[in-house]
JSON list of C-alpha atoms in Angstrom, two decimals:
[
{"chain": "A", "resi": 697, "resn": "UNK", "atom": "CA", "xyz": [102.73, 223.38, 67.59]},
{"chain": "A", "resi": 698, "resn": "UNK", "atom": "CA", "xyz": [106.27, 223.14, 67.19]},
{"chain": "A", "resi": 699, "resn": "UNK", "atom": "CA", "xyz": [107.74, 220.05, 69.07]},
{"chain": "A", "resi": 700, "resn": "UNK", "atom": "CA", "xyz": [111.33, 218.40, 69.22]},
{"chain": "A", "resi": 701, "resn": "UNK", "atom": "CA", "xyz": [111.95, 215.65, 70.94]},
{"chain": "A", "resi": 702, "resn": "UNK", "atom": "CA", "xyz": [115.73, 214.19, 71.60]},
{"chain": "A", "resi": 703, "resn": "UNK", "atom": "CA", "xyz": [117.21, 210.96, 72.20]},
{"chain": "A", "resi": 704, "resn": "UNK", "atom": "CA", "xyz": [119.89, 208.94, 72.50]},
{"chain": "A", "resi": 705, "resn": "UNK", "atom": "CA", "xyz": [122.26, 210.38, 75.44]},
{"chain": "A", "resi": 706, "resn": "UNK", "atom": "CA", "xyz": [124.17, 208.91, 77.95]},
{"chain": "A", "resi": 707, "resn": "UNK", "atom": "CA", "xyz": [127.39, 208.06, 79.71]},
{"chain": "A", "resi": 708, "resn": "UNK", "atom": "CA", "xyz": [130.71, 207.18, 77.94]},
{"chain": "A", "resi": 709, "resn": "UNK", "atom": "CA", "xyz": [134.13, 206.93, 78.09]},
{"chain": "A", "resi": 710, "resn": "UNK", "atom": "CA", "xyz": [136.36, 209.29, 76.70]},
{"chain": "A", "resi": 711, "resn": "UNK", "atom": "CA", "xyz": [136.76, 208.22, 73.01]},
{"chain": "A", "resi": 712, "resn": "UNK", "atom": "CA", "xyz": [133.59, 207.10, 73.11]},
{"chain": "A", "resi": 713, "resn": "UNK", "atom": "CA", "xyz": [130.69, 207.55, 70.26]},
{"chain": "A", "resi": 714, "resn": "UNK", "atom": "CA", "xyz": [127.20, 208.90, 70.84]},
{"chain": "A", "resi": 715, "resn": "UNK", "atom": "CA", "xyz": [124.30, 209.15, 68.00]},
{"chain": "A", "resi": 716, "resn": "UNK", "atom": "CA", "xyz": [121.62, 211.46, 69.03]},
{"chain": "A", "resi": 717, "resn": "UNK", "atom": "CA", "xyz": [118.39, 211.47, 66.97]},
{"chain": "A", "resi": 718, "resn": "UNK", "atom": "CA", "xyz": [115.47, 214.21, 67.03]},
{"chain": "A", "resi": 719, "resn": "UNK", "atom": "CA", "xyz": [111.98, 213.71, 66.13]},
{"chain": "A", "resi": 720, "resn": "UNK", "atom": "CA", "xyz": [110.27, 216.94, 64.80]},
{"chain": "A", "resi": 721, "resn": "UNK", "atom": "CA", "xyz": [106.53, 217.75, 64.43]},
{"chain": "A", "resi": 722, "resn": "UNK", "atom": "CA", "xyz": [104.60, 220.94, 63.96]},
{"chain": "A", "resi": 723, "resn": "UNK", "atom": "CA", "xyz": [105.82, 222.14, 61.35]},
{"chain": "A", "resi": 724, "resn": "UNK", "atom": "CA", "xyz": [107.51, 221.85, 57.76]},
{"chain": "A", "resi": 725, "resn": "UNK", "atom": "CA", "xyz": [110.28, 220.02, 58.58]},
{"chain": "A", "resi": 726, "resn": "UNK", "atom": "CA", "xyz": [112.31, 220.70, 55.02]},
{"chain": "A", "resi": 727, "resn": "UNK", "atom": "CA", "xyz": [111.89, 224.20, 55.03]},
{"chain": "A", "resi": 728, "resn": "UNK", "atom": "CA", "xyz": [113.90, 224.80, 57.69]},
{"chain": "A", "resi": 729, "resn": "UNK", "atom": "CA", "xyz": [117.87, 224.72, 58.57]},
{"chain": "A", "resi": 730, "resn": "UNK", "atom": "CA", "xyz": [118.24, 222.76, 61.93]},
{"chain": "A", "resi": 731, "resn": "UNK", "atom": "CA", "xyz": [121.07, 223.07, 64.90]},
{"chain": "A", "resi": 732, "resn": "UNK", "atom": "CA", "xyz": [122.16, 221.07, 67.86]},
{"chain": "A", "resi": 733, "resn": "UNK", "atom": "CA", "xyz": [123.19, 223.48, 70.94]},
{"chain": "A", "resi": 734, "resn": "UNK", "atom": "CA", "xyz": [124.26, 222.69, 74.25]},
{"chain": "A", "resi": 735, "resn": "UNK", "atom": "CA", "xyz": [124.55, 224.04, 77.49]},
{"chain": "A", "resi": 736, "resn": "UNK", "atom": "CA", "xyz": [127.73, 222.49, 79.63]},
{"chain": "A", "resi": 737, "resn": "UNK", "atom": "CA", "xyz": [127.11, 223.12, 83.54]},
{"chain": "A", "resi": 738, "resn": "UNK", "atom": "CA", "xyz": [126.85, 226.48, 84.82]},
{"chain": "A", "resi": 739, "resn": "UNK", "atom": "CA", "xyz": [127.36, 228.06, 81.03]},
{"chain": "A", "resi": 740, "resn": "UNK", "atom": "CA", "xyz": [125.42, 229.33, 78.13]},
{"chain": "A", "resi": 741, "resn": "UNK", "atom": "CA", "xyz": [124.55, 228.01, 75.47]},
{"chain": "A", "resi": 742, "resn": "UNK", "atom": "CA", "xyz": [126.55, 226.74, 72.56]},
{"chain": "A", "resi": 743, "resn": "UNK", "atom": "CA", "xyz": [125.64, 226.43, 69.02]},
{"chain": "A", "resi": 744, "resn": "UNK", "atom": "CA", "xyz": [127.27, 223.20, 68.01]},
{"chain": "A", "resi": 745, "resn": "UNK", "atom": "CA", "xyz": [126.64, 222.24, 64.39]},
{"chain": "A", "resi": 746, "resn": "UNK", "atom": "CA", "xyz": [123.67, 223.18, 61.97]},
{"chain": "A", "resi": 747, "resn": "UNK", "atom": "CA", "xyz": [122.66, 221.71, 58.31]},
{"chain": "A", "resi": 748, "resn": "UNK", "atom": "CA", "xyz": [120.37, 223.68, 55.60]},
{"chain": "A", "resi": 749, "resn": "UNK", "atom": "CA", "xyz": [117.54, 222.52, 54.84]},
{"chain": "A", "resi": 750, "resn": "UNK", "atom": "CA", "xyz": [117.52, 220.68, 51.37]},
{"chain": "A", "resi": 751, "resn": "UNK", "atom": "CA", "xyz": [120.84, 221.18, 50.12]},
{"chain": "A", "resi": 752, "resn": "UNK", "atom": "CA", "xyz": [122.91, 219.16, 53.07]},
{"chain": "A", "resi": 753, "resn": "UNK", "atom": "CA", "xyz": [124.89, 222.07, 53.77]},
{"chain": "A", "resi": 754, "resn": "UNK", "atom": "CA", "xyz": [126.75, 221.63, 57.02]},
{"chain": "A", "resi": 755, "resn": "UNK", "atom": "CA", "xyz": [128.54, 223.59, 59.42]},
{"chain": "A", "resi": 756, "resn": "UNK", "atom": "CA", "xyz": [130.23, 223.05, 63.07]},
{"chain": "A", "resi": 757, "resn": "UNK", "atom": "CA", "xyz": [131.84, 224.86, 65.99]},
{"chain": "A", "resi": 758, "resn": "UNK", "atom": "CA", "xyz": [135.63, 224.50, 65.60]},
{"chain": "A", "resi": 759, "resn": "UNK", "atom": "CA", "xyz": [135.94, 222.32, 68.72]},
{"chain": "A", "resi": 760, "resn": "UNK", "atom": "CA", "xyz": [133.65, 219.20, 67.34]},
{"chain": "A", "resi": 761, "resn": "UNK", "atom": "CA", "xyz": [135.14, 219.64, 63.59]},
{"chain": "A", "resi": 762, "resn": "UNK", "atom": "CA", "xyz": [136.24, 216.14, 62.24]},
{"chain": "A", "resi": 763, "resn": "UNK", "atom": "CA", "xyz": [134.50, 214.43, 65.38]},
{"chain": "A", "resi": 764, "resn": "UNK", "atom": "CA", "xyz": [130.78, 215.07, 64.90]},
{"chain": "A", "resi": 765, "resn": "UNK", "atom": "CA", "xyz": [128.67, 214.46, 62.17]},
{"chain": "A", "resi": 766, "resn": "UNK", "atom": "CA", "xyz": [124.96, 216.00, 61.66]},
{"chain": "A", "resi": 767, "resn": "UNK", "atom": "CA", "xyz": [122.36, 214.69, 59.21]},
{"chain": "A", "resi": 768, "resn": "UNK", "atom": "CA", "xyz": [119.14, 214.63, 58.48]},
{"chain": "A", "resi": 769, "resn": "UNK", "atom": "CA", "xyz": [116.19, 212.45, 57.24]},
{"chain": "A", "resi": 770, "resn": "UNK", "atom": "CA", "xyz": [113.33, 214.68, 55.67]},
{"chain": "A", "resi": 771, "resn": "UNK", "atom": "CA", "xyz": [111.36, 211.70, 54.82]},
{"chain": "A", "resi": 772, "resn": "UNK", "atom": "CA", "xyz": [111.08, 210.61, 58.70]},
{"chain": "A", "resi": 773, "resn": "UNK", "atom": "CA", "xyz": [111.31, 214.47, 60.05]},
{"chain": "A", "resi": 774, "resn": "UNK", "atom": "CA", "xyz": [114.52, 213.41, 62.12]},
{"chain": "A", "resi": 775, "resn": "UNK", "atom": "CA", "xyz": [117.51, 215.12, 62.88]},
{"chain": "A", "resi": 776, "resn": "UNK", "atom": "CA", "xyz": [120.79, 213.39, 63.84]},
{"chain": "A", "resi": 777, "resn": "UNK", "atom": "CA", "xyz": [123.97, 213.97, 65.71]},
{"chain": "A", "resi": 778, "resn": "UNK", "atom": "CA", "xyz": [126.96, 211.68, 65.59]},
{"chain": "A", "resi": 779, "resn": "UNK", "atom": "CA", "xyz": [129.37, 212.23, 67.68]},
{"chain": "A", "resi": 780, "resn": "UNK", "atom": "CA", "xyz": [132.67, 210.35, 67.75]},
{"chain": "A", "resi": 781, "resn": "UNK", "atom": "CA", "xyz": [135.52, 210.41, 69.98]},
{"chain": "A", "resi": 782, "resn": "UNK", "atom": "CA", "xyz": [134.20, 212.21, 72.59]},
{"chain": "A", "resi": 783, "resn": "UNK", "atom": "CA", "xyz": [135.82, 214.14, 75.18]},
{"chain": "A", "resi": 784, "resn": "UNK", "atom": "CA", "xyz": [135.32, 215.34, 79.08]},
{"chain": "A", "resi": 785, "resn": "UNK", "atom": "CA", "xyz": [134.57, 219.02, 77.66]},
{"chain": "A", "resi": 786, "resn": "UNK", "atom": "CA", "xyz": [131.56, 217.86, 75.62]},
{"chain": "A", "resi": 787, "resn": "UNK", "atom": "CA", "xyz": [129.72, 217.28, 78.54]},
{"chain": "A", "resi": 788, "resn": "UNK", "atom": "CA", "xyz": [126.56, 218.90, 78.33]},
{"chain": "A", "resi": 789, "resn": "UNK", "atom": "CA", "xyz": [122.61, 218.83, 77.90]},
{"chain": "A", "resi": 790, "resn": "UNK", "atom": "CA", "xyz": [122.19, 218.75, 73.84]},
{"chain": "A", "resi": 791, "resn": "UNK", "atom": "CA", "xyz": [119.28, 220.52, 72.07]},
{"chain": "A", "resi": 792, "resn": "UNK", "atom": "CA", "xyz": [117.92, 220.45, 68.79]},
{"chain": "A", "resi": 793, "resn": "UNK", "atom": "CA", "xyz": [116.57, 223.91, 67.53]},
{"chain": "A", "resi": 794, "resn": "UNK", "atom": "CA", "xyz": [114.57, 225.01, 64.74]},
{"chain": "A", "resi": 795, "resn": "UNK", "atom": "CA", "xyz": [116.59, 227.52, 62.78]},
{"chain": "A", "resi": 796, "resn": "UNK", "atom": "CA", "xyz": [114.27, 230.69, 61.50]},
{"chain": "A", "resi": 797, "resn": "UNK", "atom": "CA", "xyz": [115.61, 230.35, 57.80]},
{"chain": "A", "resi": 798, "resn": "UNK", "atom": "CA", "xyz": [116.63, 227.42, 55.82]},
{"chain": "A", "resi": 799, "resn": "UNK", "atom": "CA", "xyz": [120.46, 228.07, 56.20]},
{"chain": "A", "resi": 800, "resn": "UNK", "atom": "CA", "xyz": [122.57, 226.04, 58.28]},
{"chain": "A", "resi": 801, "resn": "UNK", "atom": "CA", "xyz": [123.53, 228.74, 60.80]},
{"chain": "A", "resi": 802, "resn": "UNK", "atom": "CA", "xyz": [120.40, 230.50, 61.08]},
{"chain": "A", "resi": 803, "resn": "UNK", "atom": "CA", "xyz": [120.42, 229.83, 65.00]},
{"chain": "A", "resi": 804, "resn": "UNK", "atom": "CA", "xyz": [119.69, 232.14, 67.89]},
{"chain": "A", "resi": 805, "resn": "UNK", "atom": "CA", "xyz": [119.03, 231.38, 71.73]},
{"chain": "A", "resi": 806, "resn": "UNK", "atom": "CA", "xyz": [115.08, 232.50, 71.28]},
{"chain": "A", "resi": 807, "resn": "UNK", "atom": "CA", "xyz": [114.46, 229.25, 68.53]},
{"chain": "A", "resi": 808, "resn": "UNK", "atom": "CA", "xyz": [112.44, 226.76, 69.40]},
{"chain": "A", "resi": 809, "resn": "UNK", "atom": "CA", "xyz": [114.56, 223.76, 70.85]},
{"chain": "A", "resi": 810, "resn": "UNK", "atom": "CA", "xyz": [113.15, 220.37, 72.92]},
{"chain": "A", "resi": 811, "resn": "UNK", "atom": "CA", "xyz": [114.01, 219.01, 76.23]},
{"chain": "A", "resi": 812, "resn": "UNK", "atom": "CA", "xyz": [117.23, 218.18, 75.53]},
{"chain": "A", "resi": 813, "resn": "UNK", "atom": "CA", "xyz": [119.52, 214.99, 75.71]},
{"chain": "A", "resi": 814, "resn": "UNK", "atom": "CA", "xyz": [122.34, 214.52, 78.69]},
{"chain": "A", "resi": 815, "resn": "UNK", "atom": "CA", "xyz": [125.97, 213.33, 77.32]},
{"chain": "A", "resi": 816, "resn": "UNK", "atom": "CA", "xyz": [127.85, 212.75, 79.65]},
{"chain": "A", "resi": 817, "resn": "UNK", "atom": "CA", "xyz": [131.44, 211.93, 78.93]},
{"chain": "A", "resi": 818, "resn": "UNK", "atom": "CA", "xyz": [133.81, 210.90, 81.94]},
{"chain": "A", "resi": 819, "resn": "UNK", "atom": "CA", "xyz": [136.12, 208.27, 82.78]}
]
């Protein structure tokens, strides 16, 4: 059984940094390309950033390019997100998602994702 689990959300200022982690079980961790989404208030959701599997290839949504940072342990099965220099509009609930191939973009709304993370970034 596939399960993610986030952590590490919270309140901050604007300009603030964040580092959300992800624990994964269930299956192969390293076989698979993984992406954080989120879902800002009364949208859909947003595929943020994603990273292949084995090769560390990354890739991000224009508006967090040169702010946020993913990674990934495949030893410990975790997935991370750093986010620096945060702003009002990244306020949002923040998934992490099992992507169906091991590519970095290999997202869509019907993978697997956990419970999610609140950032909330206000003043």
């Amino acid at each position: 059984q596939v399960q993610l689990v986030e952590s590490g959300g919270g309140s901050v200022q604007p300009g603030g940094s964040l580092r959300l982690s992800c624990a994964v079980s269930g299956f192969t961790f390293s076989d698979f390309g993984m992406s954080w989404v989120r879902q800002a208030p009364g949208k859909g959701l947003e595929w943020v950033s994603g990273i292949a599997s084995r090769d560390g290839n990354t890739d991000y949504v224009d508006s967090v390019k040169g702010r946020f940072t993913i990674s990934r342990d495949n030893g410990k099965n975790t997935l991370y997100l750093q986010m620096n220099s945060l702003k009002p509009e990244d306020t949002a609930v923040y998934y992490c998602a099992k992507n169906w191939a091991k590519t970095s973009r290999a997202w869509r709304t019907s993978s697997p994702r956990g419970q999610g993370t609140q950032v909330t970034v206000s003043s």
